[in-house]
Amino acid sequence: MINKQRLINEFLELVQIDSPSSKEGKVAQVLVEKLEAIGCEVSIDNAGEKVNGETGNIIAKLKGNRPGKKLLFSSHMDTVSPGEGIKPIIDEATGIIKSDGTTVLGSDDKAGIAAILEALRMIKEKDIDHADIQVVFSIWEEGGLFGAKYLDYSKVDADYAFVLDSGGAPGEIIIQAPAQDAINVKITGKPAHAGLQPENGISAIMVASRAMENMKLLRIDEETTANIGIIKGGIATNIVMPELEIVAEARSLSEEKLDAQTNHMVETFKKTAKEFGAKIDIEVNRAYAPFNVCEDDEIVKLAKKAFSNMNIEGHTASTGGGSDTNILNKNGVKAVNLGVGMKNAHTLEEYIAIEDIVNSAIMVKEIIKEA
């Protein structure tokens, strides 16, 4: 029932519309027109104004013709860098779509968008009975989940939400994802001439190095990770480094473990700075909360029934990454994240199988039918 060629053509169209985070205006305009042509009532919230972006989140509603659970389907419009001037290539031999190798492909997350659009069209064209359907195409998911954080939740009243934004093939149901703390550190030492009087200086890089040497990092346990991601500092080789900025993170499926890991990192930095006589400023922000949906929850059963209709075995999984799913659950909208098949996301080697794009659209249609 899915129009495969139309679906693929639309995916190719969407990935060629530049939409880096905060600059989703062009693709939003196109998507509003597509949703209205399908018959949706469409609005744009003010999330863009709150983050100084080109547009807000797209919120669309398709009125149902029978009772049933209200469903929300969501994907994000933005892509990571380098994501401008994308030139998709269909590899007929392998059945995949990839970029030309100079950019990402943008299947994260325009494969999800294309699948949702095609499913809605088939619902309308085949006169398939359905309950109320809502769609959110969010802004600025990459690097902050800002669209979901500033979504106008007064316009969303779905019973269940399905976010199409995971790398597994259709059949994957993400029911668990971690919380994340963003940790920003500034170490202020003391400059000195590195050749004449280095002993009079306090090296910010030495403070950072000693702290990290005594810090638990990377894989902490099966639920917890931590990483030092960015280090910036220094003026010249002949000056003992006076200042250093560090951007780090910690994640865990357990907020208790996350608190413990973050406190460990903060206290290690503070203790080391004191030992060297350096000044330290640390800012910690909880970027997002974890979510955990029970294996036997109705939303999971609904997804598994849809996959069963497709002769696909639905299976649950957890992930170490955050998504709009975290924010939806935090705001009282029960949500799971579904695999759509994008591979090597956030790299120049990103690709997606055409079969997975097609199955993602069928997946959405079957969930709608079963709700």
Coordinates of C-alpha atoms in Angstrom, one line a residue:
M1 CA 0.0 0.0 0.0
I2 CA 3.0 2.3 0.4
N3 CA 3.9 4.3 -2.7
K4 CA 7.6 3.4 -2.6
Q5 CA 8.8 5.7 -5.4
R6 CA 7.0 8.7 -4.0
L7 CA 8.4 8.0 -0.6
I8 CA 12.0 7.7 -1.9
N9 CA 11.6 10.8 -4.0
E10 CA 10.3 12.8 -1.1
F11 CA 13.2 11.6 1.1
L12 CA 15.7 12.7 -1.5
E13 CA 13.9 16.1 -1.8
L14 CA 14.0 16.7 2.0
V15 CA 17.6 15.9 2.5
Q16 CA 18.6 18.4 -0.2
I17 CA 16.9 21.2 1.7
D18 CA 19.5 22.7 4.0
S19 CA 18.4 22.6 7.7
P20 CA 21.2 22.9 10.1
S21 CA 20.1 23.4 13.8
S22 CA 18.4 26.8 14.2
K23 CA 18.1 27.2 10.4
E24 CA 15.1 25.0 9.7
G25 CA 13.0 27.7 8.1
K26 CA 13.1 26.5 4.5
V27 CA 12.3 22.9 5.2
A28 CA 9.6 23.9 7.7
Q29 CA 7.9 25.9 4.9
V30 CA 7.9 22.9 2.6
L31 CA 6.6 20.6 5.4
V32 CA 3.8 22.9 6.3
E33 CA 2.6 22.8 2.7
K34 CA 2.9 19.0 2.5
L35 CA 0.9 18.5 5.7
E36 CA -1.8 20.9 4.7
A37 CA -2.1 19.1 1.3
I38 CA -2.7 15.9 3.2
G39 CA -5.5 17.6 5.1
C40 CA -3.9 18.4 8.4
E41 CA -4.5 21.5 10.5
V42 CA -1.1 23.0 10.9
S43 CA 0.5 25.5 13.3
I44 CA 4.0 26.6 14.3
D45 CA 4.7 27.3 17.9
N46 CA 7.0 30.0 19.3
A47 CA 9.9 27.7 20.2
G48 CA 12.0 29.4 17.5
E49 CA 11.7 32.8 19.2
K50 CA 13.0 31.3 22.5
V51 CA 16.2 30.0 20.9
N52 CA 16.6 32.7 18.2
G53 CA 15.9 30.2 15.4
E54 CA 14.3 30.7 12.0
T55 CA 11.1 28.8 12.9
G56 CA 9.3 27.0 15.7
N57 CA 8.1 23.4 15.9
I58 CA 5.5 22.3 13.4
I59 CA 2.4 20.9 15.1
A60 CA -0.1 19.2 12.8
K61 CA -3.4 17.5 13.6
L62 CA -5.4 15.1 11.5
K63 CA -8.9 14.6 12.8
G64 CA -10.0 11.0 13.3
N65 CA -13.2 9.4 12.1
R66 CA -13.5 6.8 14.9
P67 CA -12.7 6.6 18.7
G68 CA -9.3 5.3 19.8
K69 CA -6.0 6.4 21.3
K70 CA -4.7 9.7 20.2
L71 CA -1.3 9.2 18.7
L72 CA 1.6 11.6 18.1
F73 CA 4.4 10.9 15.6
S74 CA 7.5 13.0 15.8
S75 CA 10.8 13.6 14.0
H76 CA 13.3 16.5 14.0
M77 CA 13.9 18.8 11.1
D78 CA 17.5 19.7 11.8
T79 CA 20.7 17.9 10.7
V80 CA 24.2 17.9 12.1
S81 CA 27.2 19.5 10.4
P82 CA 28.4 19.2 7.7
G83 CA 24.8 19.1 6.4
E84 CA 24.5 21.8 3.8
G85 CA 24.6 21.0 0.1
I86 CA 23.8 17.4 0.6
K87 CA 24.0 15.3 -2.6
P88 CA 22.2 11.9 -2.0
I89 CA 23.3 8.9 -4.1
I90 CA 21.2 5.8 -4.6
D91 CA 23.4 2.7 -4.7
E92 CA 21.3 0.3 -6.7
A93 CA 23.6 -2.6 -6.0
T94 CA 23.2 -2.5 -2.3
G95 CA 19.8 -0.8 -2.0
I96 CA 21.1 2.0 0.1
I97 CA 21.0 5.8 -0.1
K98 CA 24.2 7.6 1.0
S99 CA 25.8 11.1 0.6
D100 CA 28.6 11.9 -1.8
G101 CA 31.0 11.7 1.1
T102 CA 31.4 15.4 1.7
T103 CA 28.4 15.8 4.0
V104 CA 26.2 13.7 6.3
L105 CA 23.2 12.2 4.5
G106 CA 20.5 13.7 6.8
S107 CA 18.5 10.5 7.2
D108 CA 18.8 11.5 10.9
D109 CA 16.1 12.5 10.9
K110 CA 14.5 13.2 7.6
A111 CA 13.9 9.5 7.1
G112 CA 11.5 9.7 10.0
I113 CA 9.8 12.8 8.5
A114 CA 9.4 11.1 5.1
A115 CA 7.9 7.9 6.7
I116 CA 5.4 9.9 8.7
L117 CA 4.2 11.9 5.6
E118 CA 3.8 8.8 3.4
A119 CA 1.9 7.0 6.1
L120 CA -0.5 9.9 6.5
R121 CA -1.1 10.0 2.7
M122 CA -1.8 6.3 2.6
I123 CA -4.3 6.6 5.5
K124 CA -6.1 9.3 3.6
E125 CA -5.9 7.9 0.1
K126 CA -7.1 4.4 1.2
D127 CA -9.8 5.8 3.5
I128 CA -8.4 3.8 6.5
D129 CA -10.4 4.6 9.6
H130 CA -8.3 6.2 12.3
A131 CA -8.5 8.1 15.6
D132 CA -7.0 11.6 16.0
I133 CA -3.4 11.8 14.9
Q134 CA -0.9 14.5 15.8
V135 CA 2.5 15.2 14.3
V136 CA 5.4 17.2 15.7
F137 CA 8.4 18.1 13.5
S138 CA 10.8 19.7 15.9
I139 CA 13.6 22.1 15.6
W140 CA 17.1 22.0 17.0
E141 CA 17.1 18.5 18.3
E142 CA 20.8 18.0 17.7
G143 CA 22.9 19.5 20.4
G144 CA 20.2 20.4 22.9
L145 CA 16.7 19.0 22.3
F146 CA 15.6 22.6 22.3
G147 CA 12.6 22.1 20.1
A148 CA 11.1 19.5 22.4
K149 CA 12.0 21.5 25.5
Y150 CA 10.2 24.6 24.2
L151 CA 7.3 22.8 22.5
D152 CA 3.9 24.3 23.1
Y153 CA 2.5 21.4 25.1
S154 CA -0.9 23.0 25.4
K155 CA -1.3 22.0 21.7
V156 CA -0.4 18.4 22.4
D157 CA -2.8 16.0 24.1
A158 CA -1.8 12.6 22.7
D159 CA -2.1 9.4 24.7
Y160 CA 1.0 7.9 23.2
A161 CA 3.9 9.4 21.2
F162 CA 6.2 7.6 18.8
V163 CA 9.5 9.3 18.0
L164 CA 11.1 8.1 14.8
D165 CA 14.7 8.8 15.6
S166 CA 16.7 5.7 16.4
G167 CA 19.3 3.9 14.3
G168 CA 18.0 0.4 14.6
A169 CA 16.0 -1.1 11.8
P170 CA 12.2 -1.0 12.1
G171 CA 11.2 -3.4 14.9
E172 CA 13.4 -1.7 17.5
I173 CA 11.5 0.0 20.3
I174 CA 13.7 2.1 22.6
I175 CA 12.1 2.1 26.1
Q176 CA 15.0 3.4 28.1
A177 CA 17.4 6.2 27.7
P178 CA 19.8 8.1 30.1
A179 CA 19.8 11.5 31.7
Q180 CA 22.7 13.8 30.9
D181 CA 24.6 16.4 32.8
A182 CA 26.5 19.1 31.0
I183 CA 29.6 20.1 32.9
N184 CA 31.5 23.3 32.1
V185 CA 34.8 24.0 33.9
K186 CA 37.0 27.1 33.9
I187 CA 40.4 26.8 35.5
T188 CA 42.3 30.0 36.2
G189 CA 46.0 29.6 37.0
K190 CA 48.8 32.1 36.9
P191 CA 50.8 33.2 33.8
A192 CA 54.6 33.3 33.9
H193 CA 57.4 33.3 31.3
A194 CA 57.9 29.7 30.4
G195 CA 61.6 30.1 29.7
L196 CA 62.6 32.5 32.5
Q197 CA 60.4 31.9 35.5
P198 CA 58.1 28.9 34.9
E199 CA 58.1 28.1 38.6
N200 CA 56.3 31.3 39.3
G201 CA 53.3 30.2 37.2
I202 CA 50.3 28.0 37.8
S203 CA 49.6 25.9 34.7
A204 CA 45.9 25.5 34.1
I205 CA 46.6 22.5 31.8
M206 CA 48.6 20.8 34.5
V207 CA 45.6 21.2 36.9
A208 CA 43.3 19.8 34.3
S209 CA 45.6 16.9 33.5
R210 CA 46.1 15.9 37.1
A211 CA 42.3 16.1 37.7
M212 CA 41.5 13.9 34.7
E213 CA 44.2 11.4 35.7
N214 CA 42.4 10.9 39.0
M215 CA 38.9 10.9 37.4
K216 CA 36.7 7.9 36.4
L217 CA 35.9 8.5 32.8
L218 CA 34.4 6.8 29.7
R219 CA 32.5 3.6 30.6
I220 CA 31.8 3.7 34.3
D221 CA 29.3 0.8 34.5
E222 CA 26.6 -0.7 32.3
E223 CA 24.4 2.3 32.9
T224 CA 26.8 5.2 33.2
T225 CA 29.3 7.0 31.0
A226 CA 31.4 10.2 31.3
N227 CA 33.6 12.1 28.8
I228 CA 35.8 15.1 28.5
G229 CA 34.8 16.4 25.1
I230 CA 36.4 19.9 24.6
I231 CA 39.5 21.5 26.0
K232 CA 40.3 25.1 25.1
G233 CA 43.1 27.3 26.4
G234 CA 46.6 28.7 26.0
I235 CA 48.1 31.9 24.6
A236 CA 51.6 31.0 23.5
T237 CA 54.3 28.4 24.1
N238 CA 56.4 30.8 26.1
I239 CA 53.6 31.5 28.6
V240 CA 52.6 29.1 31.4
M241 CA 48.9 28.5 30.5
P242 CA 46.9 30.8 32.7
E243 CA 43.3 29.7 31.7
L244 CA 41.6 26.6 30.4
E245 CA 38.0 25.8 29.6
I246 CA 36.7 22.2 29.6
V247 CA 33.3 21.0 28.3
A248 CA 32.4 17.6 29.7
E249 CA 29.4 15.4 30.2
A250 CA 28.1 12.5 32.2
R251 CA 25.2 10.2 31.4
S252 CA 23.3 7.4 33.2
L253 CA 20.1 5.5 33.1
S254 CA 20.0 6.0 36.9
E255 CA 19.7 9.6 38.2
E256 CA 21.3 8.5 41.5
K257 CA 24.4 7.1 39.6
L258 CA 24.5 10.3 37.5
D259 CA 24.5 12.5 40.5
A260 CA 27.3 10.4 42.0
Q261 CA 29.4 10.5 38.8
T262 CA 28.9 14.3 38.3
N263 CA 29.8 15.0 41.9
H264 CA 32.9 12.9 41.6
M265 CA 34.0 14.9 38.6
V266 CA 33.3 18.2 40.2
E267 CA 35.0 17.4 43.4
T268 CA 38.0 16.0 41.7
F269 CA 38.4 19.2 39.7
K270 CA 38.0 21.3 42.9
K271 CA 40.4 19.3 44.9
T272 CA 43.1 19.4 42.3
A273 CA 42.7 23.1 41.7
K274 CA 43.1 23.7 45.5
E275 CA 46.3 21.6 45.5
F276 CA 47.8 23.8 42.7
G277 CA 46.5 27.0 44.1
A278 CA 44.4 27.6 41.0
K279 CA 40.9 29.1 40.9
I280 CA 38.1 27.0 39.4
D281 CA 34.5 27.8 38.3
I282 CA 32.2 24.9 37.5
E283 CA 28.7 25.0 36.1
V284 CA 26.5 21.8 35.9
N285 CA 23.2 21.6 34.0
R286 CA 20.9 18.6 33.8
A287 CA 20.4 18.6 30.0
Y288 CA 17.6 16.1 30.1
A289 CA 16.0 13.5 32.4
P290 CA 16.0 9.8 31.7
F291 CA 13.0 7.9 30.6
N292 CA 12.0 4.3 31.3
V293 CA 8.8 2.7 29.8
C294 CA 7.8 -0.7 31.1
E295 CA 8.2 -3.7 28.8
D296 CA 4.5 -4.6 29.2
D297 CA 3.2 -1.0 28.8
E298 CA 0.3 -0.6 26.3
I299 CA 2.4 1.7 24.1
V300 CA 5.0 -1.1 23.7
K301 CA 2.3 -3.7 23.0
L302 CA 0.8 -1.4 20.4
A303 CA 4.1 -1.1 18.6
K304 CA 4.8 -4.8 18.8
K305 CA 1.3 -5.6 17.3
A306 CA 2.1 -3.2 14.4
F307 CA 5.3 -5.0 13.7
S308 CA 3.6 -8.4 14.0
N309 CA 1.3 -7.3 11.2
M310 CA 4.4 -6.6 9.1
N311 CA 5.9 -10.0 10.0
I312 CA 8.7 -8.2 11.8
E313 CA 9.6 -9.2 15.4
G314 CA 9.3 -6.1 17.6
H315 CA 12.0 -6.0 20.3
T316 CA 12.7 -3.5 23.1
A317 CA 16.1 -2.0 23.8
S318 CA 17.8 0.8 25.7
T319 CA 20.2 3.4 24.4
G320 CA 23.0 5.6 25.6
G321 CA 21.8 8.6 23.7
G322 CA 19.2 11.3 24.4
S323 CA 16.4 12.3 22.0
D324 CA 13.1 14.2 22.0
T325 CA 11.7 11.1 23.6
N326 CA 13.3 12.1 26.9
I327 CA 11.7 15.5 26.9
L328 CA 8.2 14.2 25.8
N329 CA 8.2 11.7 28.7
K330 CA 9.4 14.4 31.1
N331 CA 6.4 16.6 30.0
G332 CA 3.9 13.8 30.6
V333 CA 3.5 12.5 27.1
K334 CA 4.3 8.8 27.2
A335 CA 6.7 8.1 24.4
V336 CA 9.1 5.5 22.9
N337 CA 11.7 5.9 20.2
L338 CA 11.4 3.7 17.1
G339 CA 14.2 2.6 14.8
V340 CA 14.1 3.8 11.3
G341 CA 17.4 2.4 10.1
M342 CA 19.8 5.3 9.7
K343 CA 23.4 4.0 10.0
N344 CA 26.6 5.8 10.9
A345 CA 24.6 8.9 11.7
H346 CA 26.6 12.1 12.4
T347 CA 29.4 11.0 10.0
L348 CA 30.2 11.4 6.3
E349 CA 29.6 7.6 6.0
E350 CA 25.9 7.9 7.0
Y351 CA 23.5 5.8 4.9
I352 CA 20.1 4.2 5.1
A353 CA 18.6 1.2 3.4
I354 CA 15.6 1.9 1.1
E355 CA 13.9 -1.1 2.6
D356 CA 14.1 0.5 6.1
I357 CA 12.6 3.8 4.8
V358 CA 9.7 1.8 3.3
N359 CA 9.2 -0.3 6.4
S360 CA 9.3 2.8 8.6
A361 CA 6.3 4.2 6.6
I362 CA 4.5 0.9 6.9
M363 CA 5.2 0.9 10.6
V364 CA 3.6 4.2 11.1
K365 CA 0.5 3.2 9.1
E366 CA 0.1 -0.1 11.1
I367 CA 0.4 1.7 14.4
I368 CA -2.3 4.1 13.3
K369 CA -4.5 1.2 12.3
E370 CA -4.0 -0.7 15.6
A371 CA -4.6 2.3 17.9

